[in-house]
Amino acid sequence: MAHDEAASGKKFAFVLLAFQVVFIVLFGVFAEYHWDAKPQSHRPADANGLVKGVRQADAAKSDAPYNPDYAMKDFYPMFQDVHVMMFIGFGYLMTFLRKYGYSSLGINFLLAAFVIQWATLMRGFLHMHDGKFMIDLTTLLTADFGAAAILITFGAVLGKLSPLQYLIMALIEVSVLEVNEWVGVKIFKTLDVGGSIFVHVFGAYFGLACSRVLSRWEYSANGFNTLKYTTKTTDLFSMVGTIFLWMFWPSFNSVMAPAELQQRAVINTYFALASCCVATFICSFLFHHGKISMEMVQNATLAGGVAIGSTADMVVNPYGALIIGFGAGVLSCVGIRFINGILESKLKVHDTCGVNNLHGMPGILAALISAVVCATASESVYGSSYYKVFPSLEKTEENENPRTPLLQAAWQLSALGMTLGVALLSGALTGSVLRLKIFDPLPGPAMFDDEAYFAMPEDVPPEQEREIRNRLQSASRSSYELAVPLSGKPIAFTRNNED
Amino acid sequence: MAHDEAASGKKFAFVLLAFQVVFIVLFGVFAEYHWDAKPQSHRPADANGLVKGVRQADAAKSDAPYNPDYAMKDFYPMFQDVHVMMFIGFGYLMTFLRKYGYSSLGINFLLAAFVIQWATLMRGFLHMHDGKFMIDLTTLLTADFGAAAILITFGAVLGKLSPLQYLIMALIEVSVLEVNEWVGVKIFKTLDVGGSIFVHVFGAYFGLACSRVLSRWEYSANGFNTLKYTTKTTDLFSMVGTIFLWMFWPSFNSVMAPAELQQRAVINTYFALASCCVATFICSFLFHHGKISMEMVQNATLAGGVAIGSTADMVVNPYGALIIGFGAGVLSCVGIRFINGILESKLKVHDTCGVNNLHGMPGILAALISAVVCATASESVYGSSYYKVFPSLEKTEENENPRTPLLQAAWQLSALGMTLGVALLSGALTGSVLRLKIFDPLPGPAMFDDEAYFAMPEDVPPEQEREIRNRLQSASRSSYELAVPLSGKPIAFTRNNED
Amino acid sequence: MAHDEAASGKKFAFVLLAFQVVFIVLFGVFAEYHWDAKPQSHRPADANGLVKGVRQADAAKSDAPYNPDYAMKDFYPMFQDVHVMMFIGFGYLMTFLRKYGYSSLGINFLLAAFVIQWATLMRGFLHMHDGKFMIDLTTLLTADFGAAAILITFGAVLGKLSPLQYLIMALIEVSVLEVNEWVGVKIFKTLDVGGSIFVHVFGAYFGLACSRVLSRWEYSANGFNTLKYTTKTTDLFSMVGTIFLWMFWPSFNSVMAPAELQQRAVINTYFALASCCVATFICSFLFHHGKISMEMVQNATLAGGVAIGSTADMVVNPYGALIIGFGAGVLSCVGIRFINGILESKLKVHDTCGVNNLHGMPGILAALISAVVCATASESVYGSSYYKVFPSLEKTEENENPRTPLLQAAWQLSALGMTLGVALLSGALTGSVLRLKIFDPLPGPAMFDDEAYFAMPEDVPPEQEREIRNRLQSASRSSYELAVPLSGKPIAFTRNNED
């Protein structure tokens, strides 16, 4: 009953409060501003060697004293694009559900704001320098990247969990995610500039495993998916998310690339997304009884950004980007039209937003493509940027046994394998934890319904409104003598009755 | 009657026209491009000393000839973020009212476009060089900042004034605002990088005083606030404003900071907003019968950006930012849940959008925090950036008697006091001016209703539409022979009846 | 019948597929990354002379080795602004139609994604270097500019064509557009930094000519325009487009200007748009029975950006920008109120979105203004930037007979004349091609109706939903024993009946 929900709401509030307090304490103990955000005088002598951004490109040729302003110039505009993708992009993308708009936006907002703090901590713990970790603009960026994975997972279980379940899920996922990425980058030396493997594949399959374990008989009850219905209005809101994600994806895929490779990453992503959009409309007409499906337009158009994510800064050439994007669009539409149903009926994996189609399969595709591109990499093509793109192939003190292109390709595939394994396993475990009654599983009838946890707007029927307005009318003469002392003459006022 | 409104609309148009003509004349007489926007050859020899942005950071180390392109690189992306906050952020934030969406967006749009011109002039008059003032990118930025205050005030009186009243209010407010800020910055040497004192506190309390004086019996009439009801759709539109404000607030708080302090301002604001969002959901569950209140999500989540505004570029440390943001979120929710009603019933201050909760109290909090941070400032913490953050503490020719940190703290509080006083007084005076009949006070029944001044869309019932479409149908055969001369074969067409 | 549409949808899909395949092949044969996006080692010795952006400003004073990173800093943030204008701006601007929102957004999305590829190719063919053309960030920018013209044309015929007709129209238009611009820039040496002539005038009159030739008796059928009705919700969506276009227009008008002229272009556009917005509200009150017309607010407020487009980077002075913007706003409102009807009834030109008012006439105004500004240009005003603004006036090896200001003015007018002629002619020809039955002209009753080509959301009446939820309820006890094995105790749950 409503009271139950209220109680669970209050419980959620206290859990959330507890975590926020812990976060504040941990930040107090371990976090400090990065040198970039500190006065020059507080920087160690060797700081210049460590600073970010333009310097990577300039370090070689300039001995100018470090200018902290650079980091802002390098990252800030793209950081804001990524920020928009997280909060507007994912938030509105999920508002398509007729009765779950408040939750999609609100919970997306809360989870993201919660996760960027936790991701900052987790990541910081993995990059400690003498008992402290440092925060600069790239920290905020990577925190947003972490949030992306959680929001993808959120899409898989959207509408089927209680706020507390969402929160615990996010908490566990971020912890595993950051470790998995750390291993993938530090040990596997995986190349994944757009996070297709460590963000999209991880987020999607963590969510699917989670959803599988949380599977309940209701999911297959007659008419369950009817509760996912949309309206023209909610579809238009959802498109706000789609289009902002689509437009800013080049920022997502290039912001982490070395300065001089960013432009190539932008170009590749731009064209991959263009042909992916075209592919989506083609498939929609062919797979959907000759009509355009808004579900495909809202989701499949974005698959190109995922599929090019691991190779965005490599030389795939513009036509290659078009092919990759086109393939991703087709793959995503095939997923929506044919695979989704099988997952649901055969494997009992209920995927509310179809994250397998938008993030899962295209992410796997991205990893496979990256293996091929690495395997075929040659110095003749990359010239002076060869080792900038493929650092693991260069012989240096830290890297005594440089890899061959083929070996790097193998490592790319291993990273995919590891990520799939870790995501599925940890997702399943998380799901079984979330089954605990203590996390207030959502009663069946409350699924896909804002009402369970949101205060709904009161309904004011026209006659009630008219009655109120008339009340203001009736006395408005005197009101005017009160309200406008400098003039005795009242204002006559009659409403048009076509109100 | 409708005619009355039409007449008042026309009157408004002529007043608006008069102001626009005056603006054009004043711009013609007094405004010129800043050197940044002028050819190098037209710059005085000492111009380099005066140019903005990167140069502040580079001036020390570079003697390169001035590059006007810098100003764009320094400010443009953040300027656009701020621009979005004004027109999309504030505009959509106020569309929550079921029947006042056109007005919220439209009047917001008009007032902002009007005010950025007037603010440019007012500010220019306060910064004249031999009979002229100069316009560059930072001029546009500060004009947008001025607009912010007016849009905050707009939120306090939203739905209760006529367009003419809104306009006169904005006109007066900008004049006072710019003078108050000029005094605060030049004489008080107040530190307020994010404008929490000079924009948020001023705008909020000017609006509340205005609303108090304009108070009418209707405000307390039975059911008056029922007219403020929202719908799911208007709440989703309102969230567009909320989220864009939330995302771009780091730009608002850092754009005016010296280049090398910007990154710190971004980091502090980012984390303040994150914990503020979490705090809002906690309070919402606890204060609102265990449910999430969209009103709180739409407003209180932003309070953290206001509360950190005066100290964003100072060393409050990440955990400090989290605490400030959390406190602001709680304060704002307390305001919405408990204080709003008291203001309205006891003090007869009707605050449509609750600007006291989002801008007023958090702004005061920001000023208090700035006093504490100034009082405890020490060179050991700020190192080489000490005098960049606290210029008034440095002994120079212009500043022969440098302040002590404690003295600066006192000045921060004085600036708050002055701003509160000026805002309340000028707001009250403005309110009493707006009571004049000549400004067409809004008839009670027309409050919170677009219909008073906007042309409403015609209602087309389904049967009428079907009838029209059938008319196009009936003759479509012949139409086709006309329309497609190259083919005699007509297209058959029957509509699905589930239209 | 629905089947007809399905068939036409499938046909469209195959045509689209064919084009995408051809695009991929052409990119494979002719496109390569620009040096900016290539490793340094792959750049010809003289590449530095050719690279973009900051270098234009720095080339003189710096011999620093080329930093590819510059191009990103110069163009990326503004590129994203322009990108937002194309996909969110134009897309949402056209969602005002009650029953055509999916199409406005969806087809806008598809056409833009299709056109940016085709525009890249067309433009590339006009700028080949030994059998290849190069792609960098400015290529993406100019591709977006090309898309703008197509989306303007789309507005003129919105709701009246089939997807296949839209596609063919876009395909032809881009080809002509790029050639016209190439001639205008290379031979006429036209100054049109914001594309008012080559984008706005071309797009608008191509569309109007197209619409005229496609004219059908239905257009003048009783109640036809009633099908264009809006709702409060669709108007609010439309404003999303309006405001994003309005805010980011300064980026559109300045991104292509030489680095040191950008700031002036931003200032001029900013003030032109501000006074244009004010002018729109004035005219709306005066022309629209004393009420504000959302149609005017959605469209006329933007005319100032078009009118200042050709002279944005010239010295028109702030007051000049205000006058130009104001004039454009008035002109646009006059168009909406008085000229639109005449075009429709007398000239049989049906202009769905009124592109003549927003893009056509203001674009012509922009060209006329540019002629005046060129004619009156003097070195005393522009100083050292004189030849940067007016390169054709400088005597160089390539330019042995420099033009006089008056001559440049004449060329500006010729460019307008050529563009008008080419647009009208090619638009008319395109229209007559589109009349071919093979392109599946839209049946009259299907106009302004998403249903013709989009799958509509299923309608779920409240009782059906309640019935489904009850089904989930009834068994939820057992469900809980299944779902939460660790606890036998079921959750009681009763829905509030005010669902």
Coordinates of N, CA and C in Angstrom, one line a residue, chain C residues 42 52 117 181-182 202 214 225-226 243 251-252 256 305 324 326 356-357 408 417 448 498:
Chain C
H42 N 53.4 12.6 -42.5 CA 52.8 12.4 -43.8 C 52.4 13.7 -44.5
K52 N 44.7 25.2 -41.1 CA 43.6 26.2 -40.8 C 43.8 26.9 -39.5
Q117 N 26.9 13.6 -45.8 CA 27.8 12.8 -46.6 C 27.8 13.3 -48.0
E181 N 27.6 27.8 -54.7 CA 28.4 28.5 -53.8 C 29.9 28.6 -54.3
W182 N 30.3 27.5 -54.9 CA 31.7 27.5 -55.4 C 31.9 28.6 -56.4
F202 N 19.3 30.6 -50.9 CA 19.3 29.5 -51.8 C 18.2 28.5 -51.3
L214 N 5.1 21.9 -57.3 CA 4.4 20.7 -56.8 C 2.9 21.0 -56.4
N225 N -5.2 24.2 -44.5 CA -4.3 24.7 -43.5 C -4.7 24.4 -42.1
T226 N -6.0 24.0 -41.9 CA -6.4 23.7 -40.6 C -5.6 22.4 -40.1
I243 N 14.9 28.4 -29.7 CA 15.9 29.0 -28.8 C 17.3 28.5 -29.0
S251 N 27.6 31.5 -33.3 CA 28.6 30.6 -33.8 C 28.5 30.3 -35.3
F252 N 27.3 30.2 -35.8 CA 27.1 30.0 -37.2 C 27.6 31.1 -38.0
M256 N 33.3 30.7 -39.6 CA 34.0 30.7 -40.8 C 34.9 32.0 -41.0
G305 N 19.5 36.9 -37.2 CA 20.7 36.2 -37.5 C 21.0 36.0 -38.9
I324 N 19.8 46.5 -37.9 CA 19.6 45.4 -38.8 C 18.7 44.3 -38.3
F326 N 16.5 44.6 -35.8 CA 15.2 45.1 -35.7 C 14.4 45.1 -37.0
N356 N 10.0 31.7 -46.3 CA 10.2 33.0 -47.0 C 10.4 34.1 -46.0
N357 N 9.7 34.0 -44.8 CA 9.7 35.0 -43.8 C 11.0 34.9 -42.9
Q408 N 33.1 45.6 -55.5 CA 32.8 44.5 -54.6 C 31.3 44.5 -54.3
G417 N 21.7 37.9 -57.1 CA 20.9 37.6 -58.3 C 21.2 36.2 -58.9
F448 N 0.5 16.1 -43.8 CA 0.6 16.5 -42.3 C 0.2 15.4 -41.4
E498 N -6.9 6.3 -7.2 CA -7.0 7.5 -8.1 C -5.9 7.4 -9.2

